Short mmCIF file of C-alpha atoms in Angstrom, two decimals:
data_model
loop_
_atom_site.label_atom_id
_atom_site.label_comp_id
_atom_site.label_asym_id
_atom_site.label_seq_id
_atom_site.Cartn_x
_atom_site.Cartn_y
_atom_site.Cartn_z
CA MET I 12 -177.45 39.74 24.10
CA ALA I 13 -178.01 38.31 20.63
CA ASP I 14 -180.90 36.15 21.89
CA GLU I 15 -182.48 39.16 23.60
CA GLU I 16 -182.27 41.18 20.40
CA TYR I 17 -183.79 38.27 18.45
CA ASN I 18 -186.68 37.97 20.91
CA GLU I 19 -187.34 41.71 20.68
CA ASP I 20 -187.43 41.49 16.87
CA VAL I 21 -189.98 38.65 17.06
CA GLU I 22 -192.05 40.67 19.55
CA VAL I 23 -192.01 43.69 17.27
CA GLN I 24 -193.02 41.71 14.17
CA SER I 25 -195.78 39.92 16.07
CA TRP I 26 -197.20 43.23 17.32
CA PHE I 27 -196.98 44.78 13.88
CA ASN I 28 -198.71 41.89 12.13
CA GLY I 29 -201.62 42.02 14.59
CA PHE I 30 -201.80 45.82 14.51
CA TRP I 31 -201.81 45.86 10.72
CA CYS I 32 -204.76 43.44 10.54
CA GLU I 33 -207.05 45.16 13.05
CA ASP I 34 -210.50 45.80 11.56
CA GLU I 35 -210.56 49.47 12.54
CA PHE I 36 -207.09 50.10 11.17
CA ASP I 37 -207.00 50.53 7.39
CA PRO I 38 -203.33 51.19 6.57
CA ASP I 39 -203.99 52.05 2.92
CA LYS I 40 -206.59 54.65 3.88
CA ILE I 41 -204.58 56.13 6.75
CA PHE I 42 -201.26 56.37 4.97
CA SER I 43 -202.91 57.64 1.80
CA SER I 44 -204.53 60.36 3.89
CA LEU I 45 -201.21 61.28 5.43
CA ALA I 46 -199.60 61.36 2.01
CA SER I 47 -202.25 63.80 0.78
CA LYS I 48 -199.88 66.56 1.85
CA HIS I 49 -197.88 65.84 -1.29
CA PRO I 50 -197.80 69.08 -3.31
CA ASN I 51 -199.38 67.53 -6.40
CA GLY I 52 -201.87 65.29 -4.61
CA LEU I 53 -200.56 62.24 -6.42
CA PRO I 54 -201.74 58.77 -5.43
CA CYS I 55 -199.25 56.55 -3.66
CA ILE I 56 -198.59 52.95 -2.75
CA LEU I 57 -197.17 51.52 0.46
CA GLY I 58 -193.67 50.14 0.14
CA LYS I 59 -191.46 48.18 2.46
CA GLN I 60 -191.96 48.25 6.23
CA PHE I 61 -188.88 48.08 8.43
CA PHE I 62 -187.90 48.75 12.03
CA GLY I 63 -185.54 51.12 13.79
CA SER I 64 -184.58 51.01 17.45
CA PHE I 65 -187.80 52.71 18.52
CA HIS I 66 -189.91 53.03 15.39
CA ILE I 67 -191.67 51.19 12.65
CA CYS I 68 -191.01 52.86 9.31
CA VAL I 69 -193.23 52.55 6.25
CA ARG I 70 -192.08 53.72 2.85
CA VAL I 71 -194.66 55.57 0.74
CA VAL I 72 -193.98 55.77 -3.01
CA PHE I 73 -195.76 58.24 -5.29
CA GLU I 74 -196.42 57.96 -9.02
CA ASP I 75 -193.70 60.50 -9.72
CA VAL I 76 -191.23 58.19 -7.89
CA ILE I 77 -190.88 60.55 -4.92
CA SER I 78 -190.65 58.54 -1.71
CA TRP I 79 -191.43 59.40 1.89
CA ILE I 80 -191.00 57.56 5.15
CA ILE I 81 -193.74 57.49 7.77
CA ARG I 82 -192.21 56.78 11.17
CA VAL I 83 -194.39 55.60 14.05
CA PRO I 84 -192.92 55.09 17.55
CA LEU I 85 -193.46 51.57 18.87
CA PRO I 86 -195.74 51.60 21.96
CA PHE I 87 -193.82 49.00 24.01
CA ARG I 88 -190.43 50.52 23.29
CA LEU I 89 -191.45 54.10 24.01
CA LEU I 90 -193.87 54.76 26.84
CA GLN I 91 -194.04 58.50 26.20
CA ARG I 92 -194.67 58.41 22.48
CA ASP I 93 -196.01 61.94 22.06
CA ALA I 94 -193.18 63.47 24.07
CA HIS I 95 -190.62 61.44 22.14
CA THR I 96 -192.08 62.61 18.82
CA GLU I 97 -192.10 66.23 19.95
CA ARG I 98 -188.43 66.01 20.98
CA GLU I 99 -187.43 64.34 17.71
CA VAL I 100 -189.23 66.94 15.58
CA ALA I 101 -187.49 69.77 17.45
CA ILE I 102 -184.05 68.17 17.01
CA LEU I 103 -184.51 67.45 13.29
CA GLN I 104 -185.76 70.98 12.64
CA CYS I 105 -182.89 72.50 14.61
CA LEU I 106 -180.21 70.43 12.87
CA GLN I 107 -181.64 71.26 9.46
CA GLU I 108 -181.83 74.98 10.19
CA ARG I 109 -178.58 75.51 12.09
CA THR I 110 -176.09 72.87 10.92
CA ASP I 111 -174.84 71.05 7.84
CA ILE I 112 -175.49 67.66 9.46
CA PRO I 113 -177.47 65.58 6.95
CA VAL I 114 -180.93 64.72 8.30
CA PRO I 115 -184.18 63.94 6.46
CA GLU I 116 -186.56 66.81 5.78
CA ILE I 117 -189.77 66.77 7.83
CA ILE I 118 -192.89 66.79 5.65
CA ALA I 119 -195.49 66.54 8.42
CA TYR I 120 -196.02 65.21 11.93
CA GLY I 121 -198.83 64.62 14.40
CA PHE I 122 -199.56 63.30 17.87
CA GLY I 123 -201.82 60.64 19.36
CA GLY I 124 -205.53 61.45 19.37
CA THR I 125 -205.20 64.07 16.63
CA ARG I 126 -205.33 63.13 12.96
CA HIS I 127 -205.31 59.35 13.20
CA PRO I 128 -205.84 58.00 16.75
CA ALA I 129 -205.37 54.38 15.59
CA LEU I 130 -201.93 55.23 14.34
CA GLY I 131 -200.77 57.44 17.19
CA PRO I 132 -197.95 59.98 16.85
CA PHE I 133 -196.01 59.97 13.60
CA ILE I 134 -193.41 61.84 11.59
CA ILE I 135 -193.28 61.93 7.78
CA THR I 136 -189.86 62.64 6.28
CA THR I 137 -188.19 62.43 2.92
CA PHE I 138 -186.83 58.99 2.04
CA ILE I 139 -183.05 58.78 1.81
CA HIS I 140 -181.57 56.29 -0.66
CA ALA I 141 -178.80 54.87 1.51
CA ILE I 142 -177.91 51.86 3.64
CA PRO I 143 -177.35 51.70 7.41
CA LEU I 144 -173.63 51.50 8.16
CA THR I 145 -174.23 48.43 10.31
CA ASP I 146 -175.46 46.56 7.20
CA TRP I 147 -172.14 47.25 5.48
CA TRP I 148 -169.95 46.56 8.47
CA LYS I 149 -171.65 43.65 10.22
CA ASP I 150 -169.94 40.27 10.10
CA PRO I 151 -172.60 37.99 8.49
CA LYS I 152 -171.14 34.97 10.31
CA SER I 153 -171.61 36.55 13.75
CA LYS I 154 -174.90 36.69 15.66
CA GLU I 155 -173.64 39.86 17.34
CA THR I 156 -172.95 43.21 15.67
CA ARG I 157 -169.24 42.77 15.04
CA LEU I 158 -167.05 44.50 12.48
CA ARG I 159 -166.20 42.45 9.43
CA SER I 160 -162.54 41.41 9.36
CA ASP I 161 -162.10 42.44 5.71
CA ILE I 162 -163.00 46.14 6.18
CA ASP I 163 -160.13 48.30 4.98
CA GLU I 164 -158.51 50.44 7.67
CA GLU I 165 -158.78 53.55 5.49
CA VAL I 166 -162.53 53.01 5.22
CA VAL I 167 -162.79 52.80 9.02
CA LYS I 168 -160.80 56.01 9.35
CA LYS I 169 -163.02 57.72 6.78
CA VAL I 170 -166.19 56.83 8.66
CA TYR I 171 -164.77 57.76 12.06
CA ARG I 172 -163.56 61.08 10.71
CA GLN I 173 -167.05 61.89 9.45
CA ALA I 174 -168.63 60.78 12.73
CA ALA I 175 -166.19 62.97 14.67
CA ASN I 176 -167.10 65.98 12.53
CA ILE I 177 -170.79 65.36 13.19
CA ILE I 178 -170.19 65.21 16.96
CA LEU I 179 -168.17 68.42 16.78
CA GLU I 180 -170.91 70.16 14.83
CA LEU I 181 -173.51 69.03 17.35
CA ALA I 182 -171.32 70.52 20.06
CA SER I 183 -171.20 73.85 18.19
CA LEU I 184 -174.84 74.46 19.15
CA ARG I 185 -174.85 76.27 22.49
CA PHE I 186 -177.72 76.51 24.96
CA SER I 187 -178.28 78.21 28.32
CA ALA I 188 -179.49 75.15 30.24
CA ILE I 189 -179.32 71.36 30.45
CA GLY I 190 -182.56 69.81 29.28
CA THR I 191 -184.71 68.83 26.33
CA LEU I 192 -184.78 70.90 23.19
CA ALA I 193 -188.17 72.36 22.26
CA ALA I 194 -189.29 74.36 19.22
CA THR I 195 -191.42 77.48 19.50
CA ASP I 196 -194.62 78.04 17.55
CA ASP I 197 -193.65 81.56 16.59
CA GLU I 198 -193.60 82.85 13.02
CA HIS I 199 -189.84 82.42 13.00
CA LEU I 200 -188.84 79.01 14.34
CA THR I 201 -186.58 79.13 17.38
CA TRP I 202 -185.42 76.59 19.94
CA SER I 203 -184.98 76.64 23.69
CA ILE I 204 -184.55 74.25 26.61
CA LYS I 205 -187.93 73.69 28.19
CA SER I 206 -187.97 70.52 30.27
CA LEU I 207 -186.05 67.78 32.03
CA PRO I 208 -183.22 66.23 29.97
CA TRP I 209 -183.93 62.84 28.45
CA SER I 210 -181.32 60.17 27.82
CA ILE I 211 -181.13 56.57 26.68
CA THR I 212 -180.45 55.53 30.30
CA LEU I 213 -183.64 57.20 31.55
CA GLN I 214 -185.58 55.75 28.62
CA GLU I 215 -184.41 52.16 29.17
CA ALA I 216 -184.92 52.29 32.96
CA GLU I 217 -188.53 53.36 32.40
CA ARG I 218 -189.18 50.88 29.57
CA ASN I 219 -187.53 47.79 31.05
CA HIS I 220 -188.12 48.28 34.77
CA GLY I 221 -190.88 50.88 35.13
CA ILE I 222 -188.55 53.26 36.94
CA GLN I 223 -189.67 56.76 36.07
CA PRO I 224 -187.52 59.85 36.46
CA GLN I 225 -187.90 61.60 39.79
CA ALA I 226 -189.81 64.85 39.85
CA ALA I 227 -187.42 67.70 39.24
CA ASN I 228 -187.55 71.36 38.33
CA GLY I 229 -185.68 70.84 35.10
CA PRO I 230 -184.11 72.14 33.03
CA PHE I 231 -180.92 72.72 35.00
CA ASP I 232 -178.76 75.82 34.76
CA ASN I 233 -175.65 74.22 36.22
CA VAL I 234 -173.83 70.89 36.04
CA LYS I 235 -173.87 70.29 39.80
CA ASP I 236 -177.68 70.10 39.99
CA TRP I 237 -177.85 67.96 36.88
CA LEU I 238 -175.31 65.43 38.20
CA SER I 239 -177.07 65.33 41.57
CA TYR I 240 -180.28 64.43 39.78
CA ILE I 241 -178.52 61.73 37.72
CA PHE I 242 -176.78 60.24 40.77
CA HIS I 243 -180.08 59.89 42.64
CA HIS I 244 -181.78 58.34 39.63
CA HIS I 245 -178.99 55.79 39.11
CA GLU I 246 -179.07 54.97 42.81
CA LYS I 247 -182.78 54.28 42.52
CA ILE I 248 -182.16 51.97 39.54
CA ILE I 249 -179.49 50.01 41.41
CA LEU I 250 -181.63 49.66 44.57
CA GLU I 251 -184.78 48.61 42.72
CA ILE I 252 -183.07 46.09 40.44
CA PRO I 253 -181.07 43.76 42.74
CA GLY I 254 -178.09 42.06 41.15
CA PRO I 255 -175.05 40.02 42.15
CA ILE I 256 -172.83 43.13 42.28
CA GLN I 257 -175.36 45.59 43.69
CA SER I 258 -173.14 46.63 46.60
CA GLN I 259 -170.19 47.21 44.26
CA ASP I 260 -172.34 49.24 41.88
CA LEU I 261 -173.52 51.42 44.77
CA SER I 262 -169.97 51.84 46.02
CA ASN I 263 -168.75 52.89 42.55
CA LEU I 264 -171.62 55.32 42.12
CA ARG I 265 -171.04 56.99 45.48
CA ARG I 266 -167.31 57.18 44.88
CA PHE I 267 -167.98 58.94 41.59
CA GLN I 268 -170.45 61.22 43.38
CA ASP I 269 -167.75 62.17 45.89
CA LEU I 270 -165.18 62.91 43.17
CA ALA I 271 -167.43 64.83 40.78
CA PRO I 272 -167.44 68.18 42.68
CA ARG I 273 -163.68 68.47 42.16
CA TYR I 274 -164.17 68.83 38.42
CA ILE I 275 -167.33 70.90 38.04
CA SER I 276 -168.37 74.44 38.80
CA ASN I 277 -171.25 75.38 41.11
CA SER I 278 -172.06 78.47 39.10
CA SER I 279 -174.55 78.76 36.26
CA CYS I 280 -173.30 78.54 32.70
CA ASP I 281 -174.62 79.70 29.33
CA ASP I 282 -172.52 77.29 27.30
CA PHE I 283 -174.13 73.86 27.22
CA ARG I 284 -173.68 71.78 24.08
CA LEU I 285 -176.03 69.54 22.12
CA HIS I 286 -175.24 65.88 22.73
CA CYS I 287 -176.64 62.50 21.62
CA ASP I 288 -175.82 59.70 24.06
CA ASP I 289 -176.74 56.78 21.78
CA PHE I 290 -175.19 57.90 18.51
CA GLY I 291 -173.70 54.91 16.71
CA ALA I 292 -173.25 53.05 13.44
CA GLY I 293 -176.94 52.18 13.31
CA ASN I 294 -177.78 55.89 13.04
CA MET I 295 -175.52 56.48 10.05
CA LEU I 296 -176.85 55.94 6.52
CA VAL I 297 -174.08 55.68 3.96
CA ASP I 298 -173.66 55.39 0.21
CA GLY I 299 -171.47 52.88 -1.62
CA ASP I 300 -168.34 54.94 -0.91
CA TYR I 301 -168.99 55.09 2.85
CA ASN I 302 -170.01 58.72 2.77
CA ILE I 303 -172.52 59.48 5.55
CA VAL I 304 -175.47 60.90 3.64
CA CYS I 305 -178.03 60.97 6.46
CA LEU I 306 -178.54 60.37 10.18
CA GLY I 307 -181.61 58.51 11.35
CA ASP I 308 -183.05 55.78 13.56
#
């Protein structure tokens, strides 16, 4: 796993170096143009570039010391970059409007083929002065992301308590269907469920193996239909990616499929909760006292 992560980091850096040097791509001009939305029109300089799980992030620093982050989804980690950006914008706006969960403020965003085709879709947010929790917790002697042995138990409890509160607050947002959150373009911003749900499992199956979600009339108004869709998609993944325990994986999946109806209702429900299936330490930005000050990629 560590070697795979290292190879991916090398791939990302190689792509970025080539992309940054393309003749038709002038990063100073493009990012300066994006930053022109600053209220005072101040000039800016490009700061550090760094990578999240799915994005390259570029810090933009203005003369008045205000900083922004321009986040661009990586093309070989996200095949549906515009759709991903649209989903992310809707989530960030919703969390900022309807919860106390700390997220960066959106300054501007755009999609591929609009403002800057060479750049593709992007989101500009405020820059948060904090450090990813994984940087604090990671054992520097380990190639894998393991917890340092000298972390105080009370610190661990403090972080887990905050994470639990965030998950509970996410779950406090109720929706009438299972699917992807979308924002309206009305005068007063509202949110609704408009399309098929998207998860890290669906994303990785498409990115790594080219297995696209099956056509479905999502969103779903009941758990039974949603699970049926998920079962069929996982079955497709298992069948198309042969492995040493393929038969056991199929057996486990079908056993789960047989058991699931005992615990779910067939009727529709207007009480579905917001959920993030890849929420982890890498998404938590903390200060020196291990207070979670922002969530991000």
